[in-house]
Each structure stands twice: as structure tokens, then as C-alpha cells.
């Protein structure tokens, strides 16, 4: 039996770093996906990771995170998992590991899903709930980043737009489309380190006040997105303001600056993720972006559904 879990990656529109202090954050699941495929058999072996078409070694912290979640699943099902899973293969899109797209969250969610669903189908246990998957993946993610707000895990599991630390929990999936705003994403070609970025930001003498300002801007952005006739000018202004605070925290690099310059055709643009590397995102309006940008690599992205699981090509909807 084969079980496949398909999980989107994500981009944060506003709220990076401030979310760790309990301020609002809004993120979007995008149409780039991680997939994990598990095969039943005997003799559990560690998952194999493919980054694009290239097999790569799991980092030490990712191996530890996988061990944590595997142990929890094994203990919950009386260690029967190691008798059911023969192999797990994880596929991550090329150039997306360590780029601020939430790949670690997507990997963990996809693994937990295939483990749980195998147990449900083979051992007769209950099908998993999304809340269980989110809880376990968030705990495992602590092993990678040291601390986690849960925004990555929730966004890639639920899909669409997810809001954290706000009375608003979700935004309509087509909210930007209705406003005529399109998104494009571009890799700075520089890997990022979340732990290093957090250390850099937290060393700023005005760290707490800057985070409070990011929280205020994020709240204004969420409220504007919720308005039936929201102002695209204000939305772009909030995105720019959020970016200026991230830059003030010392999270920019020459590579990120050049990437934002490439996105100058957009009305607003910003880094995504923790900073010091990774992808940048641009928001623009109109039918297409300039033709000469096509050769430079920006990719148009759309919102995506969350976790999808299939067993031998039969779709299973989790509850």
C-alpha cells in the first residue's frame, strides 16, 4: 500500500518575528508543494529526502525532529509503526529548502499525515484530525528552529490564508484575486538561518518597539483585507511598512536587496521568512509583469489548498 501526502509551502505577508511575541501574523499557502510517500512493509528505515531530483542528507536538526514525531506516533500506536512502514520518500521543490517558505513545516506535516493514515488503514486506528497533526508538527518544529509560533504549520495544513494571534482566524482564499492583486516570488539564492536571524533581530536596541510596530501594521493589513472594498494602495503601503521594519532589524543582505530591486516593477515587495536570505515576494496589479522579468526568474504564485492525502490514488479527506 502506498500513502501520499501533498502539502503546500507558504509565504508570510506580514508579521515575521513579531508573531513570536504574540502579535498578529498573516500567511498564505502557495502553489509549491512538498510530498511524502510511504510504503507498507517490514523494517522501518529513515525517510529519504529529494530536493528537486537530487537526494540530499537530512540536517541534524531535521533528523531529530523526525525522530521526535516518529517516537510520538510509535508510542501512540504501541510502536506498531515500525512494523508497517518500509520506506518514506520526501520530495521538496528545487531551491526551496532553507528559503523561508516553511519547507520544514511542510515536511513534518506530510510525514505525520502518512504515518497516521497508514496506521488508520492498516492497524484500524482512528483517522487523524488536523488539530492532532498541527500539534505534533509544531512540537517537532521546535527541534529545528528552537522556537516556533505555529504559523507555518497551520498555514501549510489548512491552506489558503491563515491568521495567528488575532480574532480573525482565516481570510477568503481569493481575497487578493478579488482586489486585482497578483503575487510573484523570487529567490535571492542565499539560504537563510532562522536561528541566526532571530539572534540578529533580537540584538537590536529597539527590538520590542519594532515588533510592536510590525504587529500594528499587520493588524491594519488584516482589517484592510477584510473590507469589501479594501484599498489596494493602503495594502501596498502596509506591505512596504512591514518591510521597512524588517530592514531596521538588520535582516537584509546584499542578495536580498538585489532581489527586491529586481521586483521593482511591483507596487510593493518584501522579504519572507526570518530574513538574512531566502525568497522575496512582490505584489503587483495588471495582466502581466514586464516581459524582461521572465528571464530573471520571478514566478507567479497562487494560493493553494492545504494538506491532501491519497491512498493508492484514492483521495482521503481528513477531519
mmCIF file of C-alpha atoms in Angstrom:
data_model
loop_
_atom_site.group_PDB
_atom_site.id
_atom_site.type_symbol
_atom_site.label_atom_id
_atom_site.label_comp_id
_atom_site.label_asym_id
_atom_site.label_seq_id
_atom_site.Cartn_x
_atom_site.Cartn_y
_atom_site.Cartn_z
ATOM 1 C CA UNK A 1 0.000 0.000 0.000
ATOM 2 C CA UNK A 2 1.202 3.483 -0.877
ATOM 3 C CA UNK A 3 0.148 6.604 1.016
ATOM 4 C CA UNK A 4 0.958 10.053 -0.362
ATOM 5 C CA UNK A 5 0.589 13.371 1.431
ATOM 6 C CA UNK A 6 0.825 16.601 -0.558
ATOM 7 C CA UNK A 7 1.435 19.774 1.452
ATOM 8 C CA UNK A 8 1.881 23.359 0.168
ATOM 9 C CA UNK A 9 4.691 25.725 1.073
ATOM 10 C CA UNK A 10 3.844 29.179 2.432
ATOM 11 C CA UNK A 11 4.719 32.869 2.353
ATOM 12 C CA UNK A 12 4.167 35.328 5.182
ATOM 13 C CA UNK A 13 2.566 38.570 4.069
ATOM 14 C CA UNK A 14 3.152 40.364 7.371
ATOM 15 C CA UNK A 15 4.126 39.627 10.949
ATOM 16 C CA UNK A 16 7.529 37.914 10.846
ATOM 17 C CA UNK A 17 9.383 37.923 14.178
ATOM 18 C CA UNK A 18 6.574 39.852 15.880
ATOM 19 C CA UNK A 19 4.481 36.666 15.864
ATOM 20 C CA UNK A 20 6.931 35.188 18.398
ATOM 21 C CA UNK A 21 5.817 37.900 20.835
ATOM 22 C CA UNK A 22 2.129 37.177 20.304
ATOM 23 C CA UNK A 23 1.425 39.851 17.686
ATOM 24 C CA UNK A 24 -0.772 39.063 14.648
ATOM 25 C CA UNK A 25 0.661 37.344 11.589
ATOM 26 C CA UNK A 26 -0.936 36.564 8.226
ATOM 27 C CA UNK A 27 0.409 33.923 5.847
ATOM 28 C CA UNK A 28 -0.634 32.319 2.560
ATOM 29 C CA UNK A 29 -0.229 28.743 1.367
ATOM 30 C CA UNK A 30 1.254 28.862 -2.153
ATOM 31 C CA UNK A 31 1.153 26.504 -5.106
ATOM 32 C CA UNK A 32 4.564 24.955 -4.440
ATOM 33 C CA UNK A 33 4.243 21.567 -2.770
ATOM 34 C CA UNK A 34 6.146 19.043 -0.677
ATOM 35 C CA UNK A 35 5.079 15.413 -0.988
ATOM 36 C CA UNK A 36 5.814 12.376 1.167
ATOM 37 C CA UNK A 37 5.134 8.834 0.000
ATOM 38 C CA UNK A 38 5.121 5.929 2.472
ATOM 39 C CA UNK A 39 5.130 2.268 1.551
ATOM 40 C CA UNK A 40 3.920 -0.526 3.793
ATOM 41 C CA UNK A 41 6.217 -3.415 4.541
ATOM 42 C CA UNK A 42 8.524 -4.540 7.314
ATOM 43 C CA UNK A 43 11.592 -2.947 8.797
ATOM 44 C CA UNK A 44 11.275 0.834 9.257
ATOM 45 C CA UNK A 45 14.055 2.958 7.746
ATOM 46 C CA UNK A 46 14.647 6.694 7.990
ATOM 47 C CA UNK A 47 12.989 8.859 5.320
ATOM 48 C CA UNK A 48 14.878 9.763 2.151
ATOM 49 C CA UNK A 49 14.795 13.417 1.097
ATOM 50 C CA UNK A 50 14.893 14.623 -2.514
ATOM 51 C CA UNK A 51 15.456 18.329 -3.191
ATOM 52 C CA UNK A 52 14.287 18.597 -6.764
ATOM 53 C CA UNK A 53 15.797 15.494 -8.389
ATOM 54 C CA UNK A 54 18.812 15.364 -6.075
ATOM 55 C CA UNK A 55 18.907 13.146 -2.991
ATOM 56 C CA UNK A 56 20.207 15.178 -0.036
ATOM 57 C CA UNK A 57 21.184 14.443 3.536
ATOM 58 C CA UNK A 58 18.736 15.406 6.245
ATOM 59 C CA UNK A 59 20.194 18.031 8.555
ATOM 60 C CA UNK A 60 20.880 17.010 12.116
ATOM 61 C CA UNK A 61 18.039 19.138 13.483
ATOM 62 C CA UNK A 62 15.607 17.767 10.880
ATOM 63 C CA UNK A 63 16.631 14.197 11.731
ATOM 64 C CA UNK A 64 15.997 14.967 15.384
ATOM 65 C CA UNK A 65 12.589 16.499 14.579
ATOM 66 C CA UNK A 66 11.616 13.403 12.569
ATOM 67 C CA UNK A 67 12.740 11.180 15.429
ATOM 68 C CA UNK A 68 10.595 13.183 17.857
ATOM 69 C CA UNK A 69 7.433 12.897 15.777
ATOM 70 C CA UNK A 70 8.088 9.242 14.865
ATOM 71 C CA UNK A 71 8.554 8.371 18.546
ATOM 72 C CA UNK A 72 5.284 10.092 19.398
ATOM 73 C CA UNK A 73 3.403 8.237 16.676
ATOM 74 C CA UNK A 74 5.035 4.940 17.657
ATOM 75 C CA UNK A 75 4.170 5.419 21.331
ATOM 76 C CA UNK A 76 0.586 6.357 20.487
ATOM 77 C CA UNK A 77 0.171 3.173 18.484
ATOM 78 C CA UNK A 78 2.219 0.909 20.749
ATOM 79 C CA UNK A 79 5.283 1.011 18.500
ATOM 80 C CA UNK A 80 3.497 -0.778 15.665
ATOM 81 C CA UNK A 81 4.547 1.817 13.088
ATOM 82 C CA UNK A 82 7.987 0.253 12.667
ATOM 83 C CA UNK A 83 6.295 -2.961 11.553
ATOM 84 C CA UNK A 84 4.114 -1.209 8.987
ATOM 85 C CA UNK A 85 6.303 1.352 7.227
ATOM 86 C CA UNK A 86 9.040 0.082 4.963
ATOM 87 C CA UNK A 87 10.120 3.333 3.343
ATOM 88 C CA UNK A 88 9.253 7.008 3.127
ATOM 89 C CA UNK A 89 10.395 9.287 0.300
ATOM 90 C CA UNK A 90 10.048 13.065 0.630
ATOM 91 C CA UNK A 91 10.134 15.337 -2.420
ATOM 92 C CA UNK A 92 10.738 19.082 -1.962
ATOM 93 C CA UNK A 93 10.709 21.502 -4.936
ATOM 94 C CA UNK A 94 14.134 22.573 -6.164
ATOM 95 C CA UNK A 95 15.686 25.630 -4.478
ATOM 96 C CA UNK A 96 13.101 25.798 -1.683
ATOM 97 C CA UNK A 97 14.925 24.275 1.291
ATOM 98 C CA UNK A 98 16.032 26.919 3.766
ATOM 99 C CA UNK A 99 14.471 29.773 1.797
ATOM 100 C CA UNK A 100 11.734 30.995 4.166
ATOM 101 C CA UNK A 101 8.928 29.031 2.516
ATOM 102 C CA UNK A 102 8.165 26.805 5.506
ATOM 103 C CA UNK A 103 9.673 23.669 3.966
ATOM 104 C CA UNK A 104 10.430 22.172 7.390
ATOM 105 C CA UNK A 105 6.787 22.566 8.447
ATOM 106 C CA UNK A 106 5.577 21.037 5.175
ATOM 107 C CA UNK A 107 7.937 18.072 5.542
ATOM 108 C CA UNK A 108 6.813 17.390 9.106
ATOM 109 C CA UNK A 109 3.099 17.733 8.300
ATOM 110 C CA UNK A 110 3.416 15.405 5.307
ATOM 111 C CA UNK A 111 5.297 12.803 7.355
ATOM 112 C CA UNK A 112 2.827 12.849 10.229
ATOM 113 C CA UNK A 113 -0.055 12.524 7.781
ATOM 114 C CA UNK A 114 1.329 9.454 6.030
ATOM 115 C CA UNK A 115 2.274 7.819 9.343
ATOM 116 C CA UNK A 116 -1.160 8.413 10.825
ATOM 117 C CA UNK A 117 -3.091 7.362 7.740
ATOM 118 C CA UNK A 118 -1.092 4.147 7.404
ATOM 119 C CA UNK A 119 -1.918 3.299 10.999
ATOM 120 C CA UNK A 120 -5.566 4.092 10.392
ATOM 121 C CA UNK A 121 -5.846 1.926 7.292
ATOM 122 C CA UNK A 122 -3.619 -0.976 8.310
ATOM 123 C CA UNK A 123 -3.961 -1.112 12.094
ATOM 124 C CA UNK A 124 -7.587 0.015 12.246
ATOM 125 C CA UNK A 125 -6.963 3.146 14.339
ATOM 126 C CA UNK A 126 -8.977 6.342 14.002
ATOM 127 C CA UNK A 127 -8.233 8.722 11.161
ATOM 128 C CA UNK A 128 -6.204 11.714 12.337
ATOM 129 C CA UNK A 129 -7.658 15.152 12.965
ATOM 130 C CA UNK A 130 -5.937 18.184 11.528
ATOM 131 C CA UNK A 131 -5.537 19.571 15.059
ATOM 132 C CA UNK A 132 -3.543 16.464 16.034
ATOM 133 C CA UNK A 133 -1.257 16.866 13.034
ATOM 134 C CA UNK A 134 -0.715 20.573 13.764
ATOM 135 C CA UNK A 135 0.048 19.907 17.438
ATOM 136 C CA UNK A 136 2.616 17.204 16.704
ATOM 137 C CA UNK A 137 4.272 19.087 13.831
ATOM 138 C CA UNK A 138 4.610 22.250 15.953
ATOM 139 C CA UNK A 139 6.330 20.301 18.730
ATOM 140 C CA UNK A 140 8.699 18.672 16.242
ATOM 141 C CA UNK A 141 9.458 22.037 14.625
ATOM 142 C CA UNK A 142 10.860 23.275 17.943
ATOM 143 C CA UNK A 143 13.740 20.853 17.338
ATOM 144 C CA UNK A 144 14.617 22.716 14.131
ATOM 145 C CA UNK A 145 14.171 26.387 14.950
ATOM 146 C CA UNK A 146 14.400 26.375 18.722
ATOM 147 C CA UNK A 147 11.044 28.112 18.955
ATOM 148 C CA UNK A 148 8.022 28.154 16.695
ATOM 149 C CA UNK A 149 4.894 30.273 16.537
ATOM 150 C CA UNK A 150 2.968 27.603 14.657
ATOM 151 C CA UNK A 151 2.058 29.924 11.762
ATOM 152 C CA UNK A 152 3.983 27.807 9.225
ATOM 153 C CA UNK A 153 2.428 24.523 10.346
ATOM 154 C CA UNK A 154 -1.114 25.923 10.430
ATOM 155 C CA UNK A 155 -0.837 27.572 7.026
ATOM 156 C CA UNK A 156 0.512 24.537 5.178
ATOM 157 C CA UNK A 157 -2.050 22.267 6.863
ATOM 158 C CA UNK A 158 -5.175 24.387 6.376
ATOM 159 C CA UNK A 159 -4.192 26.094 3.118
ATOM 160 C CA UNK A 160 -5.444 29.457 1.869
ATOM 161 C CA UNK A 161 -4.814 32.440 4.153
ATOM 162 C CA UNK A 162 -4.239 31.826 7.861
ATOM 163 C CA UNK A 163 -4.076 34.449 10.603
ATOM 164 C CA UNK A 164 -2.477 33.885 14.005
ATOM 165 C CA UNK A 165 -2.874 35.859 17.249
ATOM 166 C CA UNK A 166 -5.959 37.697 16.054
ATOM 167 C CA UNK A 167 -9.716 37.447 16.443
ATOM 168 C CA UNK A 168 -9.659 36.839 12.690
ATOM 169 C CA UNK A 169 -8.529 33.264 12.013
ATOM 170 C CA UNK A 170 -8.926 32.900 8.262
ATOM 171 C CA UNK A 171 -9.239 35.122 5.213
ATOM 172 C CA UNK A 172 -11.039 34.160 1.987
ATOM 173 C CA UNK A 173 -8.746 32.185 -0.290
ATOM 174 C CA UNK A 174 -9.451 34.511 -3.228
ATOM 175 C CA UNK A 175 -9.109 37.767 -1.280
ATOM 176 C CA UNK A 176 -6.168 39.132 -3.308
ATOM 177 C CA UNK A 177 -7.653 37.998 -6.625
ATOM 178 C CA UNK A 178 -10.828 39.973 -5.915
ATOM 179 C CA UNK A 179 -8.699 43.037 -5.232
ATOM 180 C CA UNK A 180 -6.819 42.573 -8.517
ATOM 181 C CA UNK A 181 -3.520 41.918 -6.728
ATOM 182 C CA UNK A 182 -1.156 39.281 -8.105
ATOM 183 C CA UNK A 183 1.883 37.790 -6.428
ATOM 184 C CA UNK A 184 5.307 36.917 -7.737
ATOM 185 C CA UNK A 185 8.122 35.231 -5.864
ATOM 186 C CA UNK A 186 11.877 35.366 -6.462
ATOM 187 C CA UNK A 187 14.763 33.501 -4.830
ATOM 188 C CA UNK A 188 17.702 35.548 -3.533
ATOM 189 C CA UNK A 189 19.784 32.367 -3.998
ATOM 190 C CA UNK A 190 21.004 32.804 -0.421
ATOM 191 C CA UNK A 191 19.982 30.224 2.203
ATOM 192 C CA UNK A 192 18.700 31.652 5.466
ATOM 193 C CA UNK A 193 19.106 30.596 9.078
ATOM 194 C CA UNK A 194 16.073 31.211 11.255
ATOM 195 C CA UNK A 195 18.080 30.947 14.467
ATOM 196 C CA UNK A 196 20.702 33.427 13.210
ATOM 197 C CA UNK A 197 18.006 35.820 12.008
ATOM 198 C CA UNK A 198 16.224 35.707 15.380
ATOM 199 C CA UNK A 199 19.522 36.378 17.164
ATOM 200 C CA UNK A 200 20.293 39.290 14.840
ATOM 201 C CA UNK A 201 16.848 40.843 15.217
ATOM 202 C CA UNK A 202 16.662 40.411 18.991
ATOM 203 C CA UNK A 203 20.014 42.168 19.461
ATOM 204 C CA UNK A 204 18.575 45.444 18.086
ATOM 205 C CA UNK A 205 18.217 48.000 20.855
ATOM 206 C CA UNK A 206 14.666 48.874 19.756
ATOM 207 C CA UNK A 207 13.674 45.249 19.185
ATOM 208 C CA UNK A 208 10.492 45.253 21.282
ATOM 209 C CA UNK A 209 9.161 48.547 19.929
ATOM 210 C CA UNK A 210 9.842 47.493 16.326
ATOM 211 C CA UNK A 211 7.961 44.221 16.900
ATOM 212 C CA UNK A 212 5.044 46.203 18.339
ATOM 213 C CA UNK A 213 5.027 48.359 15.202
ATOM 214 C CA UNK A 214 5.058 45.259 12.983
ATOM 215 C CA UNK A 215 2.084 43.981 14.974
ATOM 216 C CA UNK A 216 0.173 47.233 14.440
ATOM 217 C CA UNK A 217 0.863 47.243 10.704
ATOM 218 C CA UNK A 218 -0.189 43.612 10.419
ATOM 219 C CA UNK A 219 -3.469 44.338 12.199
ATOM 220 C CA UNK A 220 -4.162 47.210 9.809
ATOM 221 C CA UNK A 221 -3.364 44.973 6.834
ATOM 222 C CA UNK A 222 -5.723 42.238 8.042
ATOM 223 C CA UNK A 223 -8.519 44.746 8.583
ATOM 224 C CA UNK A 224 -7.978 46.232 5.129
ATOM 225 C CA UNK A 225 -8.097 42.792 3.508
ATOM 226 C CA UNK A 226 -11.390 42.100 5.270
ATOM 227 C CA UNK A 227 -13.086 45.202 3.868
ATOM 228 C CA UNK A 228 -15.414 44.545 0.931
ATOM 229 C CA UNK A 229 -13.845 47.433 -0.935
ATOM 230 C CA UNK A 230 -10.360 47.418 0.514
ATOM 231 C CA UNK A 231 -7.852 49.948 -0.751
ATOM 232 C CA UNK A 232 -5.063 48.368 -2.752
ATOM 233 C CA UNK A 233 -2.979 51.498 -2.144
ATOM 234 C CA UNK A 234 -3.205 51.006 1.610
ATOM 235 C CA UNK A 235 -2.435 47.289 1.284
ATOM 236 C CA UNK A 236 0.759 48.051 -0.636
ATOM 237 C CA UNK A 237 1.634 50.740 1.915
ATOM 238 C CA UNK A 238 1.302 48.270 4.788
ATOM 239 C CA UNK A 239 3.468 45.700 2.979
ATOM 240 C CA UNK A 240 6.150 48.343 2.421
ATOM 241 C CA UNK A 241 5.975 49.478 6.037
ATOM 242 C CA UNK A 242 6.337 45.905 7.287
ATOM 243 C CA UNK A 243 9.408 45.507 5.062
ATOM 244 C CA UNK A 244 10.957 48.721 6.397
ATOM 245 C CA UNK A 245 10.702 47.404 9.976
ATOM 246 C CA UNK A 246 12.302 44.096 8.990
ATOM 247 C CA UNK A 247 15.144 46.008 7.354
ATOM 248 C CA UNK A 248 15.528 48.117 10.510
ATOM 249 C CA UNK A 249 16.038 44.892 12.476
ATOM 250 C CA UNK A 250 19.143 44.190 10.364
ATOM 251 C CA UNK A 251 17.663 41.305 8.390
ATOM 252 C CA UNK A 252 18.713 42.469 4.921
ATOM 253 C CA UNK A 253 21.712 41.228 2.928
ATOM 254 C CA UNK A 254 23.158 42.419 -0.404
ATOM 255 C CA UNK A 255 21.491 39.430 -2.077
ATOM 256 C CA UNK A 256 18.082 40.330 -0.655
ATOM 257 C CA UNK A 257 18.500 43.968 -1.648
ATOM 258 C CA UNK A 258 19.289 42.974 -5.247
ATOM 259 C CA UNK A 259 16.289 40.632 -5.281
ATOM 260 C CA UNK A 260 13.954 43.412 -4.131
ATOM 261 C CA UNK A 261 15.421 45.677 -6.795
ATOM 262 C CA UNK A 262 14.554 43.035 -9.407
ATOM 263 C CA UNK A 263 10.975 43.210 -8.117
ATOM 264 C CA UNK A 264 10.864 46.982 -8.565
ATOM 265 C CA UNK A 265 8.059 46.599 -11.128
ATOM 266 C CA UNK A 266 5.809 45.582 -8.216
ATOM 267 C CA UNK A 267 3.884 48.185 -6.238
ATOM 268 C CA UNK A 268 5.185 46.581 -3.045
ATOM 269 C CA UNK A 269 7.673 43.862 -2.172
ATOM 270 C CA UNK A 270 9.235 42.337 0.893
ATOM 271 C CA UNK A 271 11.360 39.545 2.230
ATOM 272 C CA UNK A 272 9.550 36.493 3.561
ATOM 273 C CA UNK A 273 10.522 34.261 6.429
ATOM 274 C CA UNK A 274 13.052 35.230 9.061
ATOM 275 C CA UNK A 275 15.410 37.162 6.775
ATOM 276 C CA UNK A 276 19.183 37.073 6.084
ATOM 277 C CA UNK A 277 18.379 35.077 2.947
ATOM 278 C CA UNK A 278 15.559 33.238 1.250
ATOM 279 C CA UNK A 279 12.802 34.356 -1.091
ATOM 280 C CA UNK A 280 11.224 37.753 -1.643
ATOM 281 C CA UNK A 281 7.667 38.355 -2.705
ATOM 282 C CA UNK A 282 6.190 41.131 -4.826
ATOM 283 C CA UNK A 283 2.610 42.348 -5.148
ATOM 284 C CA UNK A 284 1.597 43.893 -8.456
ATOM 285 C CA UNK A 285 -1.510 44.742 -10.444
ATOM 286 C CA UNK A 286 -2.290 44.345 -14.113
ATOM 287 C CA UNK A 287 -2.442 41.448 -16.509
ATOM 288 C CA UNK A 288 1.239 40.555 -16.654
ATOM 289 C CA UNK A 289 4.534 41.689 -15.264
ATOM 290 C CA UNK A 290 7.209 43.041 -17.650
ATOM 291 C CA UNK A 291 8.447 40.532 -20.206
ATOM 292 C CA UNK A 292 12.113 41.082 -19.381
ATOM 293 C CA UNK A 293 11.393 39.819 -15.884
ATOM 294 C CA UNK A 294 10.515 36.392 -17.240
ATOM 295 C CA UNK A 295 14.165 35.626 -17.959
ATOM 296 C CA UNK A 296 15.234 36.715 -14.464
ATOM 297 C CA UNK A 297 13.226 34.022 -12.762
ATOM 298 C CA UNK A 298 10.250 35.518 -10.869
ATOM 299 C CA UNK A 299 7.430 33.031 -10.616
ATOM 300 C CA UNK A 300 3.759 33.920 -10.370
ATOM 301 C CA UNK A 301 2.165 32.156 -7.433
ATOM 302 C CA UNK A 302 -1.393 31.478 -6.377
ATOM 303 C CA UNK A 303 -2.999 30.411 -3.136
ATOM 304 C CA UNK A 304 -3.281 26.699 -2.549
ATOM 305 C CA UNK A 305 -5.361 24.205 -0.624
ATOM 306 C CA UNK A 306 -3.786 22.603 2.408
ATOM 307 C CA UNK A 307 -2.943 19.013 3.263
ATOM 308 C CA UNK A 308 -4.159 16.392 0.796
ATOM 309 C CA UNK A 309 -3.751 12.647 1.373
ATOM 310 C CA UNK A 310 -4.250 9.834 -1.115
ATOM 311 C CA UNK A 311 -4.043 6.059 -0.674
ATOM 312 C CA UNK A 312 -3.293 4.117 -3.841
ATOM 313 C CA UNK A 313 -4.678 7.118 -5.773
ATOM 314 C CA UNK A 314 -7.896 7.265 -3.697
ATOM 315 C CA UNK A 315 -8.319 10.659 -2.046
ATOM 316 C CA UNK A 316 -8.823 10.665 1.745
ATOM 317 C CA UNK A 317 -10.243 13.742 3.445
ATOM 318 C CA UNK A 318 -9.001 14.239 6.982
ATOM 319 C CA UNK A 319 -11.250 15.646 9.709
#
